[in-house]
mmCIF file of C-alpha atoms in Angstrom:
data_model
loop_
_atom_site.group_PDB
_atom_site.id
_atom_site.type_symbol
_atom_site.label_atom_id
_atom_site.label_comp_id
_atom_site.label_asym_id
_atom_site.label_seq_id
_atom_site.Cartn_x
_atom_site.Cartn_y
_atom_site.Cartn_z
ATOM 1 C CA MET A 492 128.803 6.649 291.246
ATOM 2 C CA SER A 493 130.224 8.078 287.121
ATOM 3 C CA PRO A 494 127.017 7.874 285.405
ATOM 4 C CA ALA A 495 125.801 4.626 283.219
ATOM 5 C CA PRO A 496 126.326 4.300 279.561
ATOM 6 C CA LEU A 497 123.052 4.623 277.962
ATOM 7 C CA PHE A 498 121.685 1.732 275.855
ATOM 8 C CA ASN A 499 123.437 1.523 272.351
ATOM 9 C CA PRO A 500 121.793 -0.977 270.330
ATOM 10 C CA PRO A 501 123.581 -2.123 266.878
ATOM 11 C CA ALA A 502 121.933 -0.757 263.558
ATOM 12 C CA ALA A 503 118.188 -1.692 263.011
ATOM 13 C CA ASP A 504 118.310 -0.819 258.994
ATOM 14 C CA LEU A 505 121.258 -3.007 258.006
ATOM 15 C CA PRO A 506 120.563 -4.628 254.174
ATOM 16 C CA SER A 507 120.444 -7.670 255.799
ATOM 17 C CA LYS A 508 117.436 -7.422 258.023
ATOM 18 C CA PRO A 509 114.239 -7.805 256.876
ATOM 19 C CA SER A 510 112.165 -4.894 257.380
ATOM 20 C CA VAL A 511 110.452 -4.753 260.508
ATOM 21 C CA PRO A 512 106.862 -3.753 261.267
ATOM 22 C CA GLU A 513 106.255 -1.453 264.157
ATOM 23 C CA TRP A 514 104.718 -1.619 266.912
ATOM 24 C CA ILE A 515 101.971 -0.156 268.033
ATOM 25 C CA PRO A 516 100.741 -0.168 271.799
ATOM 26 C CA PRO A 517 97.360 -0.934 271.632
ATOM 27 C CA PRO A 518 94.611 1.515 273.920
ATOM 28 C CA VAL A 519 95.112 1.575 277.529
ATOM 29 C CA THR A 520 91.597 0.417 279.661
ATOM 30 C CA LYS A 521 89.105 3.212 280.321
ATOM 31 C CA GLU A 522 88.596 1.217 283.979
ATOM 32 C CA THR A 523 90.032 3.185 286.592
ATOM 33 C CA HIS A 524 89.484 0.773 290.037
ATOM 34 C CA ASN A 525 91.341 -2.052 291.728
ATOM 35 C CA PHE A 526 94.465 -0.312 290.387
ATOM 36 C CA ALA A 527 97.882 -0.640 293.085
ATOM 37 C CA GLN A 528 99.662 2.466 293.510
ATOM 38 C CA LEU A 529 103.314 1.421 293.036
ATOM 39 C CA LYS A 530 106.643 3.348 293.853
ATOM 40 C CA SER A 531 108.461 4.576 290.984
ATOM 41 C CA ILE A 532 112.195 4.720 291.454
ATOM 42 C CA ASP A 533 113.736 6.874 289.073
ATOM 43 C CA LEU A 534 117.675 5.068 288.730
ATOM 44 C CA SER A 535 119.416 7.700 287.101
ATOM 45 C CA LEU A 536 119.541 9.417 290.405
ATOM 46 C CA LEU A 537 121.831 6.113 291.731
ATOM 47 C CA ASP A 538 124.434 8.610 289.481
ATOM 48 C CA SER A 539 124.095 11.621 291.325
ATOM 49 C CA ASP A 540 127.071 13.620 292.974
ATOM 50 C CA ASP A 541 124.914 14.460 295.688
ATOM 51 C CA SER A 542 124.906 11.909 298.631
ATOM 52 C CA ALA A 543 121.660 12.829 300.468
ATOM 53 C CA VAL A 544 120.136 12.428 296.463
ATOM 54 C CA VAL A 545 121.637 9.043 296.529
ATOM 55 C CA ASP A 546 120.853 7.983 300.097
ATOM 56 C CA SER A 547 117.312 8.893 299.788
ATOM 57 C CA LEU A 548 116.856 6.961 297.043
ATOM 58 C CA VAL A 549 117.916 4.443 298.920
ATOM 59 C CA GLN A 550 115.495 4.938 301.435
ATOM 60 C CA GLN A 551 113.025 5.109 298.122
ATOM 61 C CA VAL A 552 114.001 1.411 297.229
ATOM 62 C CA LYS A 553 114.000 -0.345 300.844
ATOM 63 C CA GLN A 554 110.650 0.991 301.527
ATOM 64 C CA ALA A 555 109.081 0.091 298.620
ATOM 65 C CA ILE A 556 110.716 -3.862 299.065
ATOM 66 C CA ARG A 557 109.612 -4.305 301.890
ATOM 67 C CA ASP A 558 105.913 -2.627 301.731
ATOM 68 C CA ASP A 559 105.548 -4.195 298.224
ATOM 69 C CA GLY A 560 108.306 -6.106 296.354
ATOM 70 C CA PHE A 561 107.015 -4.765 293.566
ATOM 71 C CA LEU A 562 108.507 -1.041 292.009
ATOM 72 C CA PHE A 563 108.618 0.629 288.990
ATOM 73 C CA LEU A 564 111.911 1.295 287.534
ATOM 74 C CA GLU A 565 112.577 5.036 285.052
ATOM 75 C CA ASN A 566 115.316 6.256 283.891
ATOM 76 C CA TYR A 567 117.854 3.103 283.063
ATOM 77 C CA GLY A 568 119.398 3.992 280.206
ATOM 78 C CA ILE A 569 116.933 2.711 277.304
ATOM 79 C CA SER A 570 114.591 4.881 275.269
ATOM 80 C CA ILE A 571 110.811 4.265 274.515
ATOM 81 C CA GLU A 572 111.941 4.056 270.993
ATOM 82 C CA GLN A 573 114.624 1.558 271.641
ATOM 83 C CA LEU A 574 111.929 -0.227 273.474
ATOM 84 C CA HIS A 575 109.468 -0.391 270.815
ATOM 85 C CA ARG A 576 112.045 -1.809 268.825
ATOM 86 C CA GLN A 577 112.071 -4.583 270.629
ATOM 87 C CA PHE A 578 108.339 -4.920 271.073
ATOM 88 C CA ALA A 579 108.670 -5.129 267.317
ATOM 89 C CA LEU A 580 110.896 -7.581 267.262
ATOM 90 C CA ALA A 581 108.482 -9.979 269.605
ATOM 91 C CA GLN A 582 105.290 -9.346 267.413
ATOM 92 C CA TYR A 583 108.215 -10.300 264.270
ATOM 93 C CA LEU A 584 108.640 -13.502 265.801
ATOM 94 C CA TYR A 585 104.809 -14.930 266.924
ATOM 95 C CA ALA A 586 104.011 -13.445 262.979
ATOM 96 C CA ASN A 587 106.758 -15.572 261.387
ATOM 97 C CA ILE A 588 108.001 -18.547 263.279
ATOM 98 C CA SER A 589 107.428 -21.692 261.260
ATOM 99 C CA GLU A 590 105.376 -24.289 261.783
ATOM 100 C CA GLU A 591 108.495 -26.903 261.868
ATOM 101 C CA ASP A 592 110.643 -24.256 264.214
ATOM 102 C CA LYS A 593 107.858 -24.564 266.581
ATOM 103 C CA GLU A 594 107.542 -28.703 266.344
ATOM 104 C CA ARG A 595 111.982 -28.477 266.055
ATOM 105 C CA LEU A 596 112.377 -26.081 268.808
ATOM 106 C CA LEU A 597 109.888 -27.493 271.202
ATOM 107 C CA PHE A 598 110.269 -26.699 275.039
ATOM 108 C CA ASN A 599 110.830 -29.946 277.532
ATOM 109 C CA PRO A 600 110.032 -28.116 281.201
ATOM 110 C CA GLU A 601 110.301 -31.632 282.377
ATOM 111 C CA THR A 602 113.723 -30.913 282.327
ATOM 112 C CA GLY A 603 113.550 -28.174 284.984
ATOM 113 C CA VAL A 604 113.768 -25.210 282.385
ATOM 114 C CA TRP A 605 111.430 -23.297 280.074
ATOM 115 C CA SER A 606 114.236 -23.130 277.502
ATOM 116 C CA GLY A 607 112.871 -22.722 273.689
ATOM 117 C CA TYR A 608 109.254 -22.865 272.616
ATOM 118 C CA LYS A 609 105.956 -22.296 274.494
ATOM 119 C CA HIS A 610 103.065 -23.798 272.503
ATOM 120 C CA PRO A 611 99.582 -22.071 273.656
ATOM 121 C CA PHE A 612 98.057 -24.861 275.205
ATOM 122 C CA GLY A 613 99.404 -25.612 278.509
ATOM 123 C CA PHE A 614 102.824 -25.282 280.540
ATOM 124 C CA LYS A 615 103.997 -29.341 279.403
ATOM 125 C CA ARG A 616 105.490 -30.590 276.437
ATOM 126 C CA PRO A 617 102.018 -32.948 275.479
ATOM 127 C CA ARG A 618 99.494 -30.346 274.562
ATOM 128 C CA GLY A 619 96.832 -29.458 277.165
ATOM 129 C CA PRO A 620 94.125 -27.069 277.003
ATOM 130 C CA ALA A 621 94.376 -24.154 275.043
ATOM 131 C CA ASP A 622 95.772 -21.520 276.888
ATOM 132 C CA GLY A 623 96.005 -18.932 274.568
ATOM 133 C CA ILE A 624 100.121 -18.148 275.506
ATOM 134 C CA GLU A 625 103.170 -18.643 273.212
ATOM 135 C CA GLN A 626 106.642 -17.905 274.430
ATOM 136 C CA PHE A 627 110.050 -18.166 273.578
ATOM 137 C CA ASN A 628 112.935 -18.228 276.399
ATOM 138 C CA TRP A 629 116.754 -17.770 275.484
ATOM 139 C CA TYR A 630 118.790 -19.333 277.856
ATOM 140 C CA THR A 631 122.751 -19.614 277.510
ATOM 141 C CA PRO A 632 122.216 -22.617 274.986
ATOM 142 C CA GLU A 633 120.412 -20.476 273.366
ATOM 143 C CA TRP A 634 122.781 -17.626 273.312
ATOM 144 C CA GLN A 635 126.186 -20.452 272.487
ATOM 145 C CA ASP A 636 123.814 -21.810 269.327
ATOM 146 C CA ILE A 637 122.347 -19.929 266.905
ATOM 147 C CA ASN A 638 120.478 -22.711 265.511
ATOM 148 C CA ARG A 639 118.619 -22.707 268.653
ATOM 149 C CA ILE A 640 116.727 -19.981 267.773
ATOM 150 C CA PRO A 641 113.559 -19.093 264.929
ATOM 151 C CA LYS A 642 115.156 -18.601 261.877
ATOM 152 C CA CYS A 643 113.155 -15.937 261.572
ATOM 153 C CA LEU A 644 115.165 -13.930 263.999
ATOM 154 C CA HIS A 645 118.446 -14.699 262.534
ATOM 155 C CA PRO A 646 119.230 -11.805 261.503
ATOM 156 C CA PHE A 647 118.351 -9.958 264.694
ATOM 157 C CA MET A 648 119.801 -11.382 267.449
ATOM 158 C CA ASP A 649 122.759 -8.908 267.497
ATOM 159 C CA GLU A 650 119.856 -6.596 268.425
ATOM 160 C CA ILE A 651 118.198 -9.265 271.212
ATOM 161 C CA GLU A 652 121.744 -10.188 272.225
ATOM 162 C CA GLU A 653 122.773 -6.406 273.019
ATOM 163 C CA PHE A 654 119.530 -5.586 274.889
ATOM 164 C CA CYS A 655 119.960 -8.566 277.045
ATOM 165 C CA ASN A 656 123.343 -7.706 278.012
ATOM 166 C CA TYR A 657 122.594 -4.336 278.703
ATOM 167 C CA LEU A 658 119.396 -5.539 280.734
ATOM 168 C CA THR A 659 121.506 -7.653 283.159
ATOM 169 C CA LYS A 660 124.979 -6.727 283.004
ATOM 170 C CA SER A 661 124.086 -2.325 283.356
ATOM 171 C CA VAL A 662 120.469 -1.678 284.037
ATOM 172 C CA ASN A 663 119.771 -4.988 287.089
ATOM 173 C CA ARG A 664 123.690 -4.178 287.873
ATOM 174 C CA ARG A 665 122.900 -0.722 289.201
ATOM 175 C CA LEU A 666 119.417 -2.592 291.099
ATOM 176 C CA LEU A 667 121.264 -5.074 292.833
ATOM 177 C CA THR A 668 123.681 -2.074 293.796
ATOM 178 C CA LEU A 669 120.916 -0.351 295.506
ATOM 179 C CA PHE A 670 119.637 -3.491 297.103
ATOM 180 C CA SER A 671 123.042 -4.031 298.758
ATOM 181 C CA ARG A 672 123.183 -0.493 300.020
ATOM 182 C CA VAL A 673 119.520 -1.562 301.236
ATOM 183 C CA LEU A 674 121.530 -4.305 303.627
ATOM 184 C CA GLU A 675 124.275 -1.981 303.699
ATOM 185 C CA LEU A 676 126.736 -4.097 302.332
ATOM 186 C CA PRO A 677 129.580 -2.906 299.657
ATOM 187 C CA ASP A 678 128.044 -2.081 296.179
ATOM 188 C CA ASN A 679 128.991 -4.965 294.023
ATOM 189 C CA TYR A 680 127.980 -7.637 297.308
ATOM 190 C CA LEU A 681 124.979 -8.713 295.697
ATOM 191 C CA TRP A 682 125.852 -8.651 291.680
ATOM 192 C CA ASP A 683 129.705 -10.744 292.696
ATOM 193 C CA ASN A 684 128.542 -13.350 295.396
ATOM 194 C CA VAL A 685 124.658 -13.632 294.390
ATOM 195 C CA GLN A 686 123.963 -12.823 290.786
ATOM 196 C CA SER A 687 125.128 -15.992 288.237
ATOM 197 C CA HIS A 688 127.234 -14.979 285.125
ATOM 198 C CA GLY A 689 128.502 -16.317 281.860
ATOM 199 C CA SER A 690 126.369 -15.061 279.227
ATOM 200 C CA PRO A 691 123.419 -12.264 278.197
ATOM 201 C CA THR A 692 121.529 -14.101 281.162
ATOM 202 C CA GLY A 693 123.552 -15.478 283.701
ATOM 203 C CA GLU A 694 121.869 -18.722 284.366
ATOM 204 C CA GLY A 695 118.740 -16.483 283.970
ATOM 205 C CA TYR A 696 116.497 -16.210 281.301
ATOM 206 C CA PHE A 697 114.746 -13.427 278.515
ATOM 207 C CA ARG A 698 111.501 -14.708 277.633
ATOM 208 C CA HIS A 699 109.042 -12.593 274.718
ATOM 209 C CA ALA A 700 105.536 -14.448 275.037
ATOM 210 C CA LEU A 701 101.978 -13.461 273.595
ATOM 211 C CA PHE A 702 98.858 -13.686 275.436
ATOM 212 C CA ARG A 703 96.407 -14.056 273.386
ATOM 213 C CA PRO A 704 92.096 -13.844 273.890
ATOM 214 C CA VAL A 705 91.337 -17.122 275.156
ATOM 215 C CA GLN A 706 87.692 -19.268 274.591
ATOM 216 C CA LYS A 707 85.236 -19.195 277.115
ATOM 217 C CA SER A 708 85.984 -22.972 277.701
ATOM 218 C CA THR A 709 88.864 -22.094 278.596
ATOM 219 C CA GLU A 710 88.725 -19.219 280.575
ATOM 220 C CA GLU A 711 85.700 -20.775 282.899
ATOM 221 C CA ALA A 712 88.127 -23.739 283.340
ATOM 222 C CA SER A 713 90.765 -21.836 284.554
ATOM 223 C CA LYS A 714 87.958 -18.721 286.549
ATOM 224 C CA GLY A 715 89.962 -16.163 284.637
ATOM 225 C CA LEU A 716 93.664 -17.165 285.334
ATOM 226 C CA ARG A 717 96.282 -17.082 282.720
ATOM 227 C CA MET A 718 99.206 -18.404 285.066
ATOM 228 C CA HIS A 719 98.858 -19.032 288.971
ATOM 229 C CA GLY A 720 99.070 -16.396 291.727
ATOM 230 C CA HIS A 721 103.089 -17.431 292.288
ATOM 231 C CA THR A 722 106.256 -15.623 293.228
ATOM 232 C CA ASP A 723 109.243 -16.150 290.769
ATOM 233 C CA PHE A 724 112.083 -18.434 292.201
ATOM 234 C CA GLY A 725 115.408 -16.318 291.198
ATOM 235 C CA LEU A 726 116.764 -13.208 291.574
ATOM 236 C CA THR A 727 115.074 -10.157 290.290
ATOM 237 C CA THR A 728 112.907 -10.178 287.912
ATOM 238 C CA LEU A 729 112.402 -7.340 284.905
ATOM 239 C CA LEU A 730 109.088 -6.924 282.997
ATOM 240 C CA PHE A 731 108.471 -3.775 281.042
ATOM 241 C CA SER A 732 104.982 -2.024 281.437
ATOM 242 C CA VAL A 733 102.500 -2.849 278.494
ATOM 243 C CA PRO A 734 98.722 -1.040 278.335
ATOM 244 C CA ILE A 735 97.067 -4.653 278.316
ATOM 245 C CA SER A 736 96.400 -4.712 282.667
ATOM 246 C CA CYS A 737 97.005 -8.536 282.927
ATOM 247 C CA LEU A 738 99.380 -8.264 285.632
ATOM 248 C CA GLN A 739 97.674 -7.895 289.155
ATOM 249 C CA ILE A 740 99.833 -7.984 292.195
ATOM 250 C CA TRP A 741 98.467 -9.656 295.671
ATOM 251 C CA GLY A 742 98.028 -6.436 298.482
ATOM 252 C CA ARG A 743 98.471 -6.442 301.699
ATOM 253 C CA ASP A 744 95.567 -6.473 302.461
ATOM 254 C CA GLU A 745 95.000 -9.612 301.388
ATOM 255 C CA GLN A 746 93.333 -8.589 297.452
ATOM 256 C CA TRP A 747 94.497 -9.050 293.813
ATOM 257 C CA TYR A 748 95.076 -4.890 292.339
ATOM 258 C CA TYR A 749 96.422 -4.639 288.582
ATOM 259 C CA VAL A 750 99.260 -3.569 287.883
ATOM 260 C CA PRO A 751 98.656 0.293 286.256
ATOM 261 C CA TYR A 752 100.344 1.168 282.751
ATOM 262 C CA LYS A 753 103.442 3.726 282.971
ATOM 263 C CA PRO A 754 105.157 4.162 278.788
ATOM 264 C CA GLY A 755 109.193 2.705 278.739
ATOM 265 C CA ALA A 756 108.494 1.464 282.551
ATOM 266 C CA LEU A 757 110.410 -1.564 284.194
ATOM 267 C CA VAL A 758 107.903 -3.365 286.309
ATOM 268 C CA ILE A 759 110.026 -4.972 289.116
ATOM 269 C CA ASN A 760 109.913 -7.517 291.218
ATOM 270 C CA ILE A 761 111.571 -9.740 294.142
ATOM 271 C CA GLY A 762 112.389 -13.579 293.421
ATOM 272 C CA ASP A 763 112.454 -16.478 296.225
ATOM 273 C CA THR A 764 116.311 -15.965 296.085
ATOM 274 C CA LEU A 765 116.309 -12.431 297.569
ATOM 275 C CA GLU A 766 114.042 -12.328 299.758
ATOM 276 C CA ILE A 767 116.121 -15.627 301.647
ATOM 277 C CA VAL A 768 119.366 -13.721 300.835
ATOM 278 C CA SER A 769 117.747 -10.596 302.959
ATOM 279 C CA GLY A 770 116.853 -12.353 305.793
ATOM 280 C CA GLY A 771 113.481 -11.728 305.264
ATOM 281 C CA HIS A 772 113.605 -8.220 304.883
ATOM 282 C CA PHE A 773 112.608 -7.918 301.145
ATOM 283 C CA LYS A 774 109.693 -9.595 300.280
ATOM 284 C CA ALA A 775 109.255 -12.344 297.214
ATOM 285 C CA THR A 776 105.900 -10.537 295.719
ATOM 286 C CA ARG A 777 103.302 -12.666 294.532
ATOM 287 C CA HIS A 778 101.435 -11.666 292.103
ATOM 288 C CA ARG A 779 99.810 -13.629 288.676
ATOM 289 C CA VAL A 780 98.173 -13.134 285.296
ATOM 290 C CA TYR A 781 93.913 -12.715 285.349
ATOM 291 C CA LYS A 782 91.897 -11.172 282.521
ATOM 292 C CA PRO A 783 91.917 -7.843 281.443
ATOM 293 C CA PRO A 784 89.342 -5.833 282.502
ATOM 294 C CA VAL A 785 86.444 -6.074 279.777
ATOM 295 C CA ASP A 786 87.406 -3.629 277.461
ATOM 296 C CA GLN A 787 90.479 -5.254 276.549
ATOM 297 C CA LEU A 788 89.516 -8.443 276.404
ATOM 298 C CA GLN A 789 89.952 -8.952 272.575
ATOM 299 C CA GLN A 790 93.361 -7.447 272.605
ATOM 300 C CA GLU A 791 96.881 -9.473 272.944
ATOM 301 C CA ARG A 792 98.727 -9.046 274.911
ATOM 302 C CA LEU A 793 102.890 -8.536 274.208
ATOM 303 C CA SER A 794 105.546 -9.268 276.470
ATOM 304 C CA LEU A 795 109.075 -8.772 277.564
ATOM 305 C CA VAL A 796 110.199 -10.641 280.874
ATOM 306 C CA LEU A 797 114.385 -10.788 281.783
ATOM 307 C CA PHE A 798 114.718 -13.219 285.127
ATOM 308 C CA ASN A 799 117.704 -13.029 286.866
ATOM 309 C CA SER A 800 118.585 -15.845 288.510
ATOM 310 C CA SER A 801 121.731 -16.693 291.384
ATOM 311 C CA ILE A 802 124.471 -18.775 291.238
ATOM 312 C CA GLY A 803 123.049 -22.092 290.965
ATOM 313 C CA ASP A 804 125.428 -24.192 293.150
ATOM 314 C CA MET A 805 125.127 -21.906 296.318
ATOM 315 C CA PRO A 806 122.670 -23.230 298.929
ATOM 316 C CA MET A 807 119.786 -21.206 299.542
ATOM 317 C CA ARG A 808 120.901 -18.665 302.452
ATOM 318 C CA PRO A 809 120.670 -15.361 304.373
ATOM 319 C CA ALA A 810 123.746 -12.710 303.803
ATOM 320 C CA LEU A 811 124.160 -13.309 307.810
ATOM 321 C CA ASP A 812 127.382 -9.906 307.028
ATOM 322 C CA SER A 813 124.655 -7.988 306.560
ATOM 323 C CA PRO A 814 124.652 -5.262 309.337
ATOM 324 C CA LEU A 815 121.093 -4.460 308.706
ATOM 325 C CA ILE A 816 120.498 -8.138 309.148
ATOM 326 C CA GLN A 817 123.280 -8.156 312.202
ATOM 327 C CA ARG A 818 121.780 -5.619 313.567
ATOM 328 C CA GLU A 819 117.520 -6.023 313.012
ATOM 329 C CA GLY A 820 117.588 -9.001 312.853
ATOM 330 C CA CYS A 821 115.457 -11.759 310.347
ATOM 331 C CA ILE A 822 112.258 -11.001 309.385
ATOM 332 C CA GLU A 823 110.211 -14.996 309.376
ATOM 333 C CA GLU A 824 106.626 -12.806 309.222
ATOM 334 C CA GLN A 825 105.424 -14.718 305.360
ATOM 335 C CA GLY A 826 106.515 -16.003 302.814
ATOM 336 C CA ILE A 827 109.669 -18.472 301.544
ATOM 337 C CA TYR A 828 112.047 -16.996 304.543
ATOM 338 C CA LYS A 829 110.130 -18.208 307.249
ATOM 339 C CA GLU A 830 109.645 -21.466 305.541
ATOM 340 C CA PHE A 831 113.698 -22.068 304.885
ATOM 341 C CA LYS A 832 114.269 -21.016 308.342
ATOM 342 C CA LYS A 833 111.305 -23.863 309.373
ATOM 343 C CA GLN A 834 114.154 -26.054 307.720
ATOM 344 C CA THR A 835 117.465 -25.172 308.660
ATOM 345 C CA SER A 836 116.299 -24.667 312.241
ATOM 346 C CA GLN A 837 114.780 -28.315 311.822
ATOM 347 C CA GLY A 838 118.838 -29.631 311.207
ATOM 348 C CA GLY A 839 117.310 -29.577 307.704
ATOM 349 C CA THR A 840 119.648 -28.976 303.886
ATOM 350 C CA PRO A 841 118.155 -26.125 302.253
ATOM 351 C CA PRO A 842 117.987 -26.606 298.443
ATOM 352 C CA THR A 843 120.408 -24.873 295.773
ATOM 353 C CA ASN A 844 118.854 -22.039 293.999
ATOM 354 C CA ARG A 845 119.262 -24.649 290.952
ATOM 355 C CA GLN A 846 117.186 -27.697 292.531
ATOM 356 C CA TRP A 847 114.942 -24.759 294.172
ATOM 357 C CA ARG A 848 114.049 -23.607 290.308
ATOM 358 C CA GLU A 849 114.331 -26.591 288.270
ATOM 359 C CA ILE A 850 111.972 -28.706 290.495
ATOM 360 C CA GLN A 851 108.904 -25.749 290.335
ATOM 361 C CA ILE A 852 108.978 -25.665 286.638
ATOM 362 C CA ALA A 853 109.304 -28.886 286.142
ATOM 363 C CA THR A 854 106.218 -30.050 288.220
ATOM 364 C CA ALA A 855 104.597 -26.448 287.425
ATOM 365 C CA THR A 856 100.541 -26.945 286.666
ATOM 366 C CA ASP A 857 98.345 -25.044 284.562
ATOM 367 C CA PRO A 858 95.231 -22.848 286.004
ATOM 368 C CA THR A 859 92.795 -25.282 283.518
ATOM 369 C CA ASP A 860 93.867 -28.142 285.636
ATOM 370 C CA THR A 861 90.783 -29.514 287.173
ATOM 371 C CA VAL A 862 92.463 -32.392 288.390
ATOM 372 C CA HIS A 863 95.055 -30.693 290.501
ATOM 373 C CA ASN A 864 93.729 -27.593 291.197
ATOM 374 C CA ARG A 865 90.802 -27.883 293.551
ATOM 375 C CA VAL A 866 91.123 -27.843 297.627
ATOM 376 C CA GLY A 867 92.324 -30.874 298.605
ATOM 377 C CA VAL A 868 94.574 -31.708 296.311
ATOM 378 C CA HIS A 869 96.654 -28.536 295.214
ATOM 379 C CA GLN A 870 94.379 -26.260 297.158
ATOM 380 C CA THR A 871 93.003 -25.379 300.666
ATOM 381 C CA ILE A 872 91.099 -22.958 302.640
ATOM 382 C CA ILE A 873 93.234 -20.590 304.982
ATOM 383 C CA ASN A 874 91.139 -17.957 306.417
ATOM 384 C CA GLY A 875 88.420 -18.251 303.897
ATOM 385 C CA LYS A 876 90.427 -17.298 300.972
ATOM 386 C CA VAL A 877 91.718 -20.114 298.610
ATOM 387 C CA MET A 878 95.517 -20.928 298.874
ATOM 388 C CA HIS A 879 97.430 -22.569 296.077
ATOM 389 C CA THR A 880 99.719 -25.165 298.510
ATOM 390 C CA ARG A 881 102.757 -26.966 297.581
ATOM 391 C CA GLU A 882 105.833 -28.245 298.998
ATOM 392 C CA TYR A 883 109.440 -28.383 297.531
ATOM 393 C CA MET A 884 112.035 -30.397 299.204
ATOM 394 C CA GLY A 885 110.869 -30.146 302.621
ATOM 395 C CA MET A 886 109.510 -26.355 301.674
ATOM 396 C CA LYS A 887 106.304 -25.631 302.139
ATOM 397 C CA VAL A 888 104.912 -22.960 299.462
ATOM 398 C CA VAL A 889 101.326 -21.471 300.224
ATOM 399 C CA LEU A 890 100.188 -18.768 298.449
ATOM 400 C CA PRO A 891 96.895 -16.731 296.887
ATOM 401 C CA VAL A 892 95.859 -18.534 293.960
#
């Protein structure tokens, strides 16, 4: 492949732009135990003229997404200085967003999207117990209408939009090229046939998130959880590695492990859509957000995430023209593909990608919800472990809490 161009953002020092304080990464935890060992993929190797180098890269990706569903991505075209500028803009948002904009742009997840501003009082529009999590989510309408954006960010939208364009149309496209090659399909197969288009984030969304330290009462009610154990419902998720250790993944030994900090790296996880498209060969990543190690409990965690979504009207189904699937069959050992296979084999109709994501957003519960988060309601005991159990459109989702 011809080398991918590096990210070239709009100027940050124009006279029309207010001064933005630098984002200084907080200290890394001194804790070393209970951390995952994740494979790291050098995306620039996809541009190599040596076919053996590219083939080796594809095999590394194949092993990582089959074993963990999680991997680090490095050398993807954005410098550490450019990345820190984006973190500085997110920091600027939460320091300057007005109370008027918080109310005017308040999210309404019952509509099936996270669009707009999330208050720090749970994942429902009506306020619940304080969870210390603020977010702003950009969907297509936010890219199309500046009035749907907090006013403090208006001068910087050129930078944020180009950042998301690059993540989607360069980084994620190259990532999907690798995944297409793992499935032994043409390079553009997933990009052309599964990835949604039409905005800097397609039908997906970009998120600025701020996790503030929580009160002891909140921590006790949630048992330390900031977000339940879950898989992402879309195609791929691109999450920038940060020093505050809150993100955890579910290991093959059925234990939770913190994801270590790798400066400048992207953490990539596989969504439900891609697990089904791959016929179960790719694992949707089981992960959660948990309280950090004790030496980081009083630190704020700033987060930037791109959630890539598949075409909404497309029914969830495997790519049966994949030579890999034709040769090895589908894998029904875990997760959402197993439920998909069960439903379709019984004559049921699988949901569309839009239905699948919207019903999960509309019915999400908070970690502090002690009414639903108990055994016999949304939880059950399986092999001695507490599991979160929900059913959407006839498809059961069972995930570690």
